[in-house]
Tab-separated table of C-alpha atoms in Angstrom:
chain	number	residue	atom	x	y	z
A	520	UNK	CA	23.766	-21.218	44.764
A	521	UNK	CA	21.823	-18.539	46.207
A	522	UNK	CA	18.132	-18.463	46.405
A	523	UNK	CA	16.464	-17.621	43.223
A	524	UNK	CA	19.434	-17.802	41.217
A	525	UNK	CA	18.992	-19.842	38.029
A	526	UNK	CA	21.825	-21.790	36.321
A	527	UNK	CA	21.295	-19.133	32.959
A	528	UNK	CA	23.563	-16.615	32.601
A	529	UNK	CA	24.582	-13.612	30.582
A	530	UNK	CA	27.282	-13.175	28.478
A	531	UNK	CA	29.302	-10.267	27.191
A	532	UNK	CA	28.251	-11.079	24.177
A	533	UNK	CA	25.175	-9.322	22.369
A	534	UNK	CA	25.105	-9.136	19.297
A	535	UNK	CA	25.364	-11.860	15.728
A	536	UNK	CA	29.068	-10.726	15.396
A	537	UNK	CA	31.541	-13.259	15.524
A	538	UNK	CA	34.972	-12.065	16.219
A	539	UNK	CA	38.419	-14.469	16.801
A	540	UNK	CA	40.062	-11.565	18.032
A	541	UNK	CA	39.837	-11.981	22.006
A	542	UNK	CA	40.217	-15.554	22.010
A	543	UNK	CA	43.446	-14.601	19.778
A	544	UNK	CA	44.687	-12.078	22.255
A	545	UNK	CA	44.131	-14.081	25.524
A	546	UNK	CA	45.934	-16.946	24.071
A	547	UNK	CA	48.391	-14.834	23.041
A	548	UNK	CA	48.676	-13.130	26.050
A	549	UNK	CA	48.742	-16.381	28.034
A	550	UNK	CA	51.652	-17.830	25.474
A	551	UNK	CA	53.952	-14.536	26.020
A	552	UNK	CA	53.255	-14.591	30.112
A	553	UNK	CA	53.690	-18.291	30.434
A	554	UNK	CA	57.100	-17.892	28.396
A	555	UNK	CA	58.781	-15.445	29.859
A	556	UNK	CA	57.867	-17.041	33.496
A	557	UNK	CA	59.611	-19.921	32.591
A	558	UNK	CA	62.478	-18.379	31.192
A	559	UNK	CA	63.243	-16.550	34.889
A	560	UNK	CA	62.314	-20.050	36.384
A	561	UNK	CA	65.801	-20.917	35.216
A	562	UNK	CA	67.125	-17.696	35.055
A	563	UNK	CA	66.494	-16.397	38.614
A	564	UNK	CA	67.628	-19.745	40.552
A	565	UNK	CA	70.671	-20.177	38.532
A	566	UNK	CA	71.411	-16.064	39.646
A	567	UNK	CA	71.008	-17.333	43.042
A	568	UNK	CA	72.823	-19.974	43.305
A	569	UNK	CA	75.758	-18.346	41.073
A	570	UNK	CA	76.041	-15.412	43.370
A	571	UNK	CA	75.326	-17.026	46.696
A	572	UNK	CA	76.293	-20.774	46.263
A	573	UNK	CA	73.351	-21.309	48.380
A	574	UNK	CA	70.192	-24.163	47.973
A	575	UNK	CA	68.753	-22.836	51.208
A	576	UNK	CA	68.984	-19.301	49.555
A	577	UNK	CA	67.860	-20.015	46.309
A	578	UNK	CA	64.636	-21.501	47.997
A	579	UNK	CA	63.958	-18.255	50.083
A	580	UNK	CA	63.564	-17.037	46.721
A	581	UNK	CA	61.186	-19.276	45.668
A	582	UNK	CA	59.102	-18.933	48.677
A	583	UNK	CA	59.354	-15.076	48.373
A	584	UNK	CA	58.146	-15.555	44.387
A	585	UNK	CA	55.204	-18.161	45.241
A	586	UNK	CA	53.803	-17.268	48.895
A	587	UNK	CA	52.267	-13.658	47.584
A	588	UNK	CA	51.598	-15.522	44.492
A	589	UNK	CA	48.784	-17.768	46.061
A	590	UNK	CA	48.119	-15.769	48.691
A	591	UNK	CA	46.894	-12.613	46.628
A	592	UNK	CA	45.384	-14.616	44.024
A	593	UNK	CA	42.714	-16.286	46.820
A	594	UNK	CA	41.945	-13.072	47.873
A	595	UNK	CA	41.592	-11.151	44.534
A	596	UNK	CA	38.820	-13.713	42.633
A	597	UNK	CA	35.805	-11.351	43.838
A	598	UNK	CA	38.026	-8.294	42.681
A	599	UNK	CA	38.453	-9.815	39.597
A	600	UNK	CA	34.530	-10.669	39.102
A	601	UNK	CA	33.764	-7.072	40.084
A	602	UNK	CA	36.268	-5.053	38.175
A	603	UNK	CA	36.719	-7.380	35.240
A	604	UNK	CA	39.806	-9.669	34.418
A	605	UNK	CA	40.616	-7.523	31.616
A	606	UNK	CA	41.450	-4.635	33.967
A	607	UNK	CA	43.235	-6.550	36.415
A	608	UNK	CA	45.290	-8.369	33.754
A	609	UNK	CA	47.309	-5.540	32.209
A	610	UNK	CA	47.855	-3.779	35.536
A	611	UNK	CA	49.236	-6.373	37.208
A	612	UNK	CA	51.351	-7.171	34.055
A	613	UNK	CA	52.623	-3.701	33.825
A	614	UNK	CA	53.774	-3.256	37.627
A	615	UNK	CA	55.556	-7.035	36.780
A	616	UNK	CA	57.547	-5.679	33.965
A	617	UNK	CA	58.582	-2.815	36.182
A	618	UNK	CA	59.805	-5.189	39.277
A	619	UNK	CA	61.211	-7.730	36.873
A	620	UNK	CA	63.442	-4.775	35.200
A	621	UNK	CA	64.576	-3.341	38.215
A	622	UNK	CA	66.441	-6.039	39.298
A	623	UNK	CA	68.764	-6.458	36.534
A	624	UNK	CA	69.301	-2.673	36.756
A	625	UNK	CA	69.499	-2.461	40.211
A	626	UNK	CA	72.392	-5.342	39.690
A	627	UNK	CA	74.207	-3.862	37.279
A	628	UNK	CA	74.388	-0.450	39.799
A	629	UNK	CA	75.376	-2.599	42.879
A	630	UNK	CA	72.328	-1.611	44.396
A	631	UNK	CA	70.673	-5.352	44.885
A	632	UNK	CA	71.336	-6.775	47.978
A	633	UNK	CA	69.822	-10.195	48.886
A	634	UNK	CA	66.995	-8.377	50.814
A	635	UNK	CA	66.365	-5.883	47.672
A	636	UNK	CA	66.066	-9.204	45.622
A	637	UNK	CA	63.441	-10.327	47.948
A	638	UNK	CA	60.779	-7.705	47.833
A	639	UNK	CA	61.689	-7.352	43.808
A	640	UNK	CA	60.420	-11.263	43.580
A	641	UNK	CA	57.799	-10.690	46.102
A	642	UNK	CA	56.090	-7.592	43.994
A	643	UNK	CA	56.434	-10.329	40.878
A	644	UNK	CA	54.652	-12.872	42.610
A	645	UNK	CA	52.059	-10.647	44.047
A	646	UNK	CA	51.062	-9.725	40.496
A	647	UNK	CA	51.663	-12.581	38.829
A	648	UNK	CA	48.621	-14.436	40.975
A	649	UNK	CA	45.658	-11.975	39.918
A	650	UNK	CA	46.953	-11.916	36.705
A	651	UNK	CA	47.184	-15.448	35.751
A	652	UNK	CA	43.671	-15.558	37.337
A	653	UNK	CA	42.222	-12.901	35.196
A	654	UNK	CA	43.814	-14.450	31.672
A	655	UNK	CA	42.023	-17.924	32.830
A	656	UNK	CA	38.587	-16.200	33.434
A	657	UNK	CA	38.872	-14.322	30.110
A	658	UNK	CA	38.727	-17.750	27.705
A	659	UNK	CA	35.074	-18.835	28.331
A	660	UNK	CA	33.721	-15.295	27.266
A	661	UNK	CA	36.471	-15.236	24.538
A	662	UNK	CA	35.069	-18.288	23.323
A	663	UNK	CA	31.739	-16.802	23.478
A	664	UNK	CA	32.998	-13.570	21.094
A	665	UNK	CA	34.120	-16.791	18.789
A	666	UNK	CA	31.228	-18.688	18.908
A	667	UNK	CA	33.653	-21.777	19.619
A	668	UNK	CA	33.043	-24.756	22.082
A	669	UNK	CA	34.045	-23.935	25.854
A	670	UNK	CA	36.072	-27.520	25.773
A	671	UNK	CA	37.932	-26.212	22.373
A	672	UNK	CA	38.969	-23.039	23.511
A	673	UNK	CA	40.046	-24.531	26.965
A	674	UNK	CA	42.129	-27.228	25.031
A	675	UNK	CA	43.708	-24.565	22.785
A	676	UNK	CA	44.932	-22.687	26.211
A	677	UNK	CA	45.966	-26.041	27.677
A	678	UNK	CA	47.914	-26.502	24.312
A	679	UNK	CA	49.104	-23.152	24.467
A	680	UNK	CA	50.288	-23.160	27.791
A	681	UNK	CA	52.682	-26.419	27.341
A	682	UNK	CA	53.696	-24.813	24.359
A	683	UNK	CA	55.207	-22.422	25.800
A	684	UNK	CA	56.141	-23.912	28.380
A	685	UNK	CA	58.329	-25.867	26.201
A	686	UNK	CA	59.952	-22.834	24.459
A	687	UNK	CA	60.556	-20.851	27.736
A	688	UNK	CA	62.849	-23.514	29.201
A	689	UNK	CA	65.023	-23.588	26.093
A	690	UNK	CA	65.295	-20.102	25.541
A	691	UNK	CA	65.808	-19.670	29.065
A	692	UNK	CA	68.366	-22.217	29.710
A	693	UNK	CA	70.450	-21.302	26.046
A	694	UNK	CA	70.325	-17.782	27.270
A	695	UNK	CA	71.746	-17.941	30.483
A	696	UNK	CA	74.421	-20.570	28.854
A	697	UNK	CA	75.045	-17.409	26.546
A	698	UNK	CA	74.479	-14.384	28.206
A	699	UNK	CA	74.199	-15.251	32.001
A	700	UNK	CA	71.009	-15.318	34.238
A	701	UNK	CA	70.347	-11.604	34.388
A	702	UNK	CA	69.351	-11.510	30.461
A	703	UNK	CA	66.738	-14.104	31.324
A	704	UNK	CA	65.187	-11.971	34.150
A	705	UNK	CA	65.524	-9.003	31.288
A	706	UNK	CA	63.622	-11.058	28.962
A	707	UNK	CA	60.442	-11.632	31.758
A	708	UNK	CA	60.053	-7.982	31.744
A	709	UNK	CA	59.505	-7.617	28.049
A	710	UNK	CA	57.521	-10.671	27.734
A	711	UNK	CA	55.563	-9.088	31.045
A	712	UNK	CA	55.346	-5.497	29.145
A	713	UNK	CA	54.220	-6.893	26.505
A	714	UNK	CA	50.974	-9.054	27.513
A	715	UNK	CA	50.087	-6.045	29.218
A	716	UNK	CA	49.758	-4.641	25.932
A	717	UNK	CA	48.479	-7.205	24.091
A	718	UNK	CA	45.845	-7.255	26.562
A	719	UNK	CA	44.905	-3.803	26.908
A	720	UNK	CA	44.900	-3.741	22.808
A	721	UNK	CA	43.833	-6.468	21.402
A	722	UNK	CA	40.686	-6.952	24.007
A	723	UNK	CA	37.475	-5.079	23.514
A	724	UNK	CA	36.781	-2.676	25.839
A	725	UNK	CA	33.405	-3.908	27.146
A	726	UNK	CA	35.223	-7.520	27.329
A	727	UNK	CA	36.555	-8.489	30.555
A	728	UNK	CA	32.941	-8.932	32.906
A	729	UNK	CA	32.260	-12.211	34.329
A	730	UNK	CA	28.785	-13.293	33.319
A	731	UNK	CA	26.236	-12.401	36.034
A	732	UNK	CA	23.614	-15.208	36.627
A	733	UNK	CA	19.661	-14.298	36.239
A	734	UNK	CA	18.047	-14.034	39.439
A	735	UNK	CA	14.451	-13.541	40.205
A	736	UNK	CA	14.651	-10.405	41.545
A	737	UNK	CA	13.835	-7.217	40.158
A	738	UNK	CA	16.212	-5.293	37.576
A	739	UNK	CA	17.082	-2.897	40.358
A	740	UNK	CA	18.271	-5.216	42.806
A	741	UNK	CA	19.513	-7.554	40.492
A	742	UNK	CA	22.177	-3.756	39.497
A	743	UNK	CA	23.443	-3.583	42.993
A	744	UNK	CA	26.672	-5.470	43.319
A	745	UNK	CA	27.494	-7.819	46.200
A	746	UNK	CA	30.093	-7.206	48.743
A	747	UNK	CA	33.262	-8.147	48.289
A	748	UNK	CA	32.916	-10.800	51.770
A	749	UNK	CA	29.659	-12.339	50.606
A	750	UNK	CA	31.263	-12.939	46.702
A	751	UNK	CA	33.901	-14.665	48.544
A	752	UNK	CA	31.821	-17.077	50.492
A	753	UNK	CA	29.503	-17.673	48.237
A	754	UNK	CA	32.947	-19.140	45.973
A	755	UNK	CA	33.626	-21.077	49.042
A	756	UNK	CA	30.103	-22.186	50.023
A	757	UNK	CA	30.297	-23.660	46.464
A	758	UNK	CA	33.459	-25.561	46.578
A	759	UNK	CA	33.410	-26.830	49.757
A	760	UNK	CA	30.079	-28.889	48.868
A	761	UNK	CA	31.954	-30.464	46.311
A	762	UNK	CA	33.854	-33.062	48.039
A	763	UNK	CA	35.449	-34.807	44.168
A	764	UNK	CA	36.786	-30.939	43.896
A	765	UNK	CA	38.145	-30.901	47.128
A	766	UNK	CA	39.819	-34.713	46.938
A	767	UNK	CA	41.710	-33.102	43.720
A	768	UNK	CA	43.143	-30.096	45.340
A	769	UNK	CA	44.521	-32.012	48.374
A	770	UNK	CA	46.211	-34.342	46.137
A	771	UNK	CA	47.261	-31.480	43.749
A	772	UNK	CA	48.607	-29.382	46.473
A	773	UNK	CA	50.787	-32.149	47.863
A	774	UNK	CA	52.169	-32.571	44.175
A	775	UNK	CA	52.823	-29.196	43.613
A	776	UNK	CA	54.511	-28.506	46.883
A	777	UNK	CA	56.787	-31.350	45.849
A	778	UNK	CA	57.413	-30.198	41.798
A	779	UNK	CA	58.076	-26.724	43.154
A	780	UNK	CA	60.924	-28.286	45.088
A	781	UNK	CA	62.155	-30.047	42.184
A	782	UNK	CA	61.861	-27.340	39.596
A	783	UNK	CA	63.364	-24.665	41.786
A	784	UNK	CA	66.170	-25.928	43.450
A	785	UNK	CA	66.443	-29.932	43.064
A	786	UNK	CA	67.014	-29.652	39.099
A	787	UNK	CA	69.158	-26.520	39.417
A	788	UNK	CA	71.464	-28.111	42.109
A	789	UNK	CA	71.766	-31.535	39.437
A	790	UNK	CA	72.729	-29.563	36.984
A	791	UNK	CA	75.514	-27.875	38.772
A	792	UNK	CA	76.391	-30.816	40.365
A	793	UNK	CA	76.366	-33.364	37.321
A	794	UNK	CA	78.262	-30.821	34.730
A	795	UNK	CA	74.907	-29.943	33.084
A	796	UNK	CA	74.466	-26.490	34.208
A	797	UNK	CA	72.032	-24.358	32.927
A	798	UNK	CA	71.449	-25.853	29.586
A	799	UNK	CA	70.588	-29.261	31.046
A	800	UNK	CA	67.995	-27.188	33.141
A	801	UNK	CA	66.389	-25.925	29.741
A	802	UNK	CA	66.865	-28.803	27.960
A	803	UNK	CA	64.966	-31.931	30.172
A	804	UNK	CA	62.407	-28.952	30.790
A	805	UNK	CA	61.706	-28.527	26.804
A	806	UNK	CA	61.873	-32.680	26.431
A	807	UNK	CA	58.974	-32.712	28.667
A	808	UNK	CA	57.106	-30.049	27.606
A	809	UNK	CA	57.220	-31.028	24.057
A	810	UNK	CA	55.518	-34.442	24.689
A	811	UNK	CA	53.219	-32.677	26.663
A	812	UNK	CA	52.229	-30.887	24.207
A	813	UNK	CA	51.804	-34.106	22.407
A	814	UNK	CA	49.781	-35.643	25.072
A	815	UNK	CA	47.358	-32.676	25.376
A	816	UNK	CA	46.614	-32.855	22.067
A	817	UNK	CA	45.837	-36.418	22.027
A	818	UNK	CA	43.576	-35.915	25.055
A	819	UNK	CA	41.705	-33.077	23.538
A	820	UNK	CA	41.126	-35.986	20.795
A	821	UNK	CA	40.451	-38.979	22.466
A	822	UNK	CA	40.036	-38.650	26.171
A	823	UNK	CA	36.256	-38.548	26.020
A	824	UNK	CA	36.080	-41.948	25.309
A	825	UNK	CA	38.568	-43.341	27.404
A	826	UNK	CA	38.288	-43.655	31.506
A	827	UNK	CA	39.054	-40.660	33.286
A	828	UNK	CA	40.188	-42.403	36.268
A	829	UNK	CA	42.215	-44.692	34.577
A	830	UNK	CA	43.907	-42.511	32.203
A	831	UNK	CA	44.412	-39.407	35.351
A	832	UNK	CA	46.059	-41.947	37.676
A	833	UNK	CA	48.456	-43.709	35.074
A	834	UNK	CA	49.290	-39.986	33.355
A	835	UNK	CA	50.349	-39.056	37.261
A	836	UNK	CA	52.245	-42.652	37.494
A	837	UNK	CA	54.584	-41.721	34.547
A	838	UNK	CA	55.162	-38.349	35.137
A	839	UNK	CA	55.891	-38.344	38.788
A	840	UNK	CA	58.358	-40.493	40.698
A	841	UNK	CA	60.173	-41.611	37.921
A	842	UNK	CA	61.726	-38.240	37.341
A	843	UNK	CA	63.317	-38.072	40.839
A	844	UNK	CA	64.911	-41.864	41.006
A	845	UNK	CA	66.767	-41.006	37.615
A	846	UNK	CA	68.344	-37.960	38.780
A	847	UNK	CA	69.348	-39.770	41.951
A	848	UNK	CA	70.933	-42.730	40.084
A	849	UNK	CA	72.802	-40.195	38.305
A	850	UNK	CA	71.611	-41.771	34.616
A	851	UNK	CA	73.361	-40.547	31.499
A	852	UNK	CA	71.637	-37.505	29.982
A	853	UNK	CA	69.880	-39.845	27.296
A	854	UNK	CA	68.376	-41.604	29.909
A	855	UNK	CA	67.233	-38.787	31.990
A	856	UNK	CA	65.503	-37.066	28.728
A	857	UNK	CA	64.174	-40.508	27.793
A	858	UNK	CA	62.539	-40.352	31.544
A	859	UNK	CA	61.465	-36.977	30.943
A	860	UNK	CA	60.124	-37.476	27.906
A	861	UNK	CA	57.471	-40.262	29.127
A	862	UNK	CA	56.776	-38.434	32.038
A	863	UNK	CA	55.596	-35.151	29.699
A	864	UNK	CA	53.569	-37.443	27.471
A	865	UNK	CA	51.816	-38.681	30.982
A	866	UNK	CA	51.073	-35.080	32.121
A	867	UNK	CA	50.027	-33.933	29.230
A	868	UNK	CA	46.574	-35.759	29.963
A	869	UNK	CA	45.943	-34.108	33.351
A	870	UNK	CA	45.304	-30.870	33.021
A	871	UNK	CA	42.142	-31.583	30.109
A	872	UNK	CA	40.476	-34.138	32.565
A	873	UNK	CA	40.453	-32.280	35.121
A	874	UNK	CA	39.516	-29.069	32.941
A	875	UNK	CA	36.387	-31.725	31.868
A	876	UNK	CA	35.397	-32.580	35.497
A	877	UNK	CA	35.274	-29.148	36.550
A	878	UNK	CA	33.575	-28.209	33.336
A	879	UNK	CA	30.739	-30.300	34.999
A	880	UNK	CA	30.415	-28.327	38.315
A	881	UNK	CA	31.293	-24.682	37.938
A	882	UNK	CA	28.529	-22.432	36.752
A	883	UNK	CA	30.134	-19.275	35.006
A	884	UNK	CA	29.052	-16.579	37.666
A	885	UNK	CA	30.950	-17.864	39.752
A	886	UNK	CA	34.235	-18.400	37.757
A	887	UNK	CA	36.588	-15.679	39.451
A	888	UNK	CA	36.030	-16.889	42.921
A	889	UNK	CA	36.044	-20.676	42.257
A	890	UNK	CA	39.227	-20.541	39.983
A	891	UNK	CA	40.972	-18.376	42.617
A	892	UNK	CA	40.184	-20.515	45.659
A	893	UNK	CA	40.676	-23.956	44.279
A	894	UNK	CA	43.706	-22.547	42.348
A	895	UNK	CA	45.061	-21.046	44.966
A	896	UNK	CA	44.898	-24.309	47.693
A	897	UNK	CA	46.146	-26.297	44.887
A	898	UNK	CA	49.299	-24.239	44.516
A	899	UNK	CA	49.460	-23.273	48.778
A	900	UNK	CA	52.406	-25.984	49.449
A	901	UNK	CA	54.361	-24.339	46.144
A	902	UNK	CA	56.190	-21.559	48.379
A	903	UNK	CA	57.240	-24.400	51.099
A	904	UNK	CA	58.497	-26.597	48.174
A	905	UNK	CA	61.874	-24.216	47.633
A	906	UNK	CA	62.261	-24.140	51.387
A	907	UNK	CA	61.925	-28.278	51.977
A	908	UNK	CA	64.258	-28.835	48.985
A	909	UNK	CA	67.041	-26.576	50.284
A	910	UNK	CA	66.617	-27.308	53.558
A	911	UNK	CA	66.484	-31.385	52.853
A	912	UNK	CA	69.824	-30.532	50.589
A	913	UNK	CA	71.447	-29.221	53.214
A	914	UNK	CA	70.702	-31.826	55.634
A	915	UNK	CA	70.730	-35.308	53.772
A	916	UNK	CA	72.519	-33.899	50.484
A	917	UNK	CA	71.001	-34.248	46.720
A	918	UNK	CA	70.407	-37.557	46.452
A	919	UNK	CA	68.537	-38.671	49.290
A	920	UNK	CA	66.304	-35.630	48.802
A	921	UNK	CA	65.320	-36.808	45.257
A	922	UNK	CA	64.812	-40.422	46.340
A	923	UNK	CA	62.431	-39.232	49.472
A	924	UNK	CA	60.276	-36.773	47.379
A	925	UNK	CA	60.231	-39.175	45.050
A	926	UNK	CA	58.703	-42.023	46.887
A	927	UNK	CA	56.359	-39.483	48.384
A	928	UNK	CA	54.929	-38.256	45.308
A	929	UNK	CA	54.475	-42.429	44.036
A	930	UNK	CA	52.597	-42.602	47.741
A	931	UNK	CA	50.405	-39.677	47.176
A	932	UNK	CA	48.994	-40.420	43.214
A	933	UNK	CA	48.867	-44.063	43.981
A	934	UNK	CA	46.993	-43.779	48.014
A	935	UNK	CA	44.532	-40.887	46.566
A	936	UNK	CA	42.892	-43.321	43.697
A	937	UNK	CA	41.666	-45.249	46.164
A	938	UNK	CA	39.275	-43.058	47.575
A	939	UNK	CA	35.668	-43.413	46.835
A	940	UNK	CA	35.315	-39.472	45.779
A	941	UNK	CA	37.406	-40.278	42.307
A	942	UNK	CA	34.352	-42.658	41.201
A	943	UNK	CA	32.491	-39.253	40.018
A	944	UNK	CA	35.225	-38.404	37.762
A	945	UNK	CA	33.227	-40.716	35.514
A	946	UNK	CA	29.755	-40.234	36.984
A	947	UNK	CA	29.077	-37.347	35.689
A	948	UNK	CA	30.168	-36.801	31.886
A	949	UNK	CA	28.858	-34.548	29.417
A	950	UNK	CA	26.625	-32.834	32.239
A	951	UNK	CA	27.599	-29.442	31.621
A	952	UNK	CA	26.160	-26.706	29.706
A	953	UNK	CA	27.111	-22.798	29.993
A	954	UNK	CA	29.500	-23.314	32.488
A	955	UNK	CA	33.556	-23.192	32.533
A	956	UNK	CA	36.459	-25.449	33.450
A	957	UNK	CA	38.582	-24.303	36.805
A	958	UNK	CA	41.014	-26.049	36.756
A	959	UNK	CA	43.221	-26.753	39.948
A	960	UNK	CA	46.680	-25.923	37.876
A	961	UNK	CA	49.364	-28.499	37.783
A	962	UNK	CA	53.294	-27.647	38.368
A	963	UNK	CA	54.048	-30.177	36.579
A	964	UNK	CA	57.345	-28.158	34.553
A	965	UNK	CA	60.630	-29.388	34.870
């Protein structure tokens, strides 16, 4: 870190009091955002491609959703360590409800054309990234107001997370069965509305600032704040000496780039094409996160005595390329929820081992910046994954698009364990004290 910066740190938290009540709301807040996203992930695509016709179209949107997502959200973790992720989190939920309403009004009006539709998704994304940001930061000090462990309130937002990313696919794909896509869009503004709330209610008003580490200087320099260039480097300096950290996020971002593909336009285009339609969308989505959640939860139990390495490499073995060659083969739907199934179960044991590794490294301080950098070069290749799906559709067609991601996301898990960096996944346990997990986020939603 910086010179005469110790690892202790301070804590909102002052006083004997124990209070449940922000870890409550975050987790709340985190169950109602991560819903309602995942309702429009089946919602919006499935507008798309039932007004246009078009893959290549329905992956512009994608790109136009994700590209301001992880852009903005590099940029905005010194923001977000200087104004507070409370703050930050209801704003930027409140100007998403408004963009996410507008276009179902603007529809209904005739007022949306394609380009309309563009900037609507863009303003989404845009707020989306600081805002997902700011709900992660907010768990390690909400486990402080708890007096819980860091690794059991990070498990119960992993947990709650896939859980709702298991009820947003259903809802979302038995809605727009029902009602049609637009209602689904409807629904991400009132689930967006109301985090903001939650948020700006159920969080304490001196809640929401990043723990500032103890420094040897005096109390009146250690009151001036940095500038916003020299928070941001020192969040790089940090992660670019970590070269495990970096190893994950290359591999992660090459994943990513390729589930965004399949999420956003491979799956939708099965569906239309097999007779599934919009249901089958919600449906294999809800198979997988279900076991997910079942896998998470038997990580939180028992991964600390198992090998990380081991256990990360097979979880990314049976959730990965399988899910591509059974959608090619064109497999009955028992088969393909059987696949999807296995492949949750598998995933659900990423996200808490890498949430332990990164426990080990991050010191609190610098939370904000870390999360957003390694967060947001974990997710860079999700707005090109829309674009290389459609485009690949339209070249080769469905089925040798699902076969070649496919094989590339087997080459990428399988190549990657063999570099030497992934030996300090299990060099390093139990390490950690007073410091957070940043967690490179997975896509992996079907």
């Amino acid at each position: 870190m910086t010179g005469g910066t110790t690892t202790v740190t301070r804590t909102a938290v002052d006083g004997p009091g124990r209070s449940f009540r922000p870890l409550a709301g975050v987790l709340t807040a985190t169950a109602v955002s991560v819903t309602g996203t995942r309702v429009s992930a089946i919602a919006l695509p499935w507008f798309v491609l039932a007004t246009t016709g078009s893959a290549t179209m329905t992956g512009l949107v994608a790109f136009a959703e994700m590209a301001p997502y992880v852009a903005v959200k590099a940029l905005t973790g010194p923001l977000v360590d200087r104004l507070g992720p409370r703050v930050v989190s209801w704003t930027t939920d409140a100007v998403s409800a408004v963009a996410a309403g507008l276009i179902p009004l603007l529809h209904a009006r005739g007022l949306m054309p394609f380009w309309v539709l563009l900037v609507m998704v863009a303003v989404i994304g845009a707020m989306r990234g600081p805002g997902d940001l700011a709900k992660s930061v907010m768990v390690p000090e909400a486990a402080d107001h708890a007096r819980v462990p860091m690794e059991r309130a990070t498990g119960l937002s992993g947990v709650t997370e896939r859980l709702a990313s298991t009820i947003g696919p259903a809802v979302g794909g038995g809605l727009v069965a029902l009602v049609g896509p637009l209602a689904g869009v409807a629904v991400n503004a009132g689930t967006f509305a109301l985090g903001s709330l939650i948020i700006a209610v159920a969080l304490p008003r001196g809640m929401g600032r990043s723990a500032v580490p103890v420094t040897d200087a005096g109390p009146a320099e250690q009151e001036q704040p940095a500038g916003y260039w020299r928070m941001f480097r020192e969040g790089f300096t940090f992660l670019r000496s970590e070269p495990l950290l970096l190893t994950v996020i290359v591999m992660i971002g090459i994943t990513n780039l390729i589930d965004a593909g399949f999420v956003s336009v491979l799956v939708p285009v099965w569906a239309r094409e097999s007779g599934n339609g919009p249901a089958g969308i919600g449906l294999t989505a809800a198979v997988m996160g279900g076991t997910a959640v079942l896998g998470s939860l038997i990580a939180a139990a028992v991964a600390s005595r198992l090998p990380r390495r081991t256990v990360f490499f097979a979880g990314f073995l049976l959730c990965g390329a399988p899910r591509f060659l059974v959608l090619a083969l064109g497999a009955p739907m028992w088969v393909v929820l059987t696949v999807f199934a296995i492949g949750g179960f598998g995933s659900g044991f990423l996200n808490p081992i890498l949430g332990a590794v990164l426990f080990e490294r991050v010191p609190r301080h610098l939370l904000g910046r870390v999360h957003a950098l390694s967060g947001s070069l974990s997710w860079a290749g999700i707005p090109l994954g829309g674009l290389a799906a459609g485009a690949s559709i339209a070249l080769v067609g469905l089925i040798p698009s699902l076969i070649a991601a496919g094989a590339v996301y087997f080459a990428t898990t399988t190549l990657a364990g063999l570099r030497p960096e992934w030996r300090e996944m299990d060099r390093l346990r139990g390490g950690a004290s007073g410091e957070a997990a940043v967690a490179p986020e997975t896509a992996h939603t079907a």
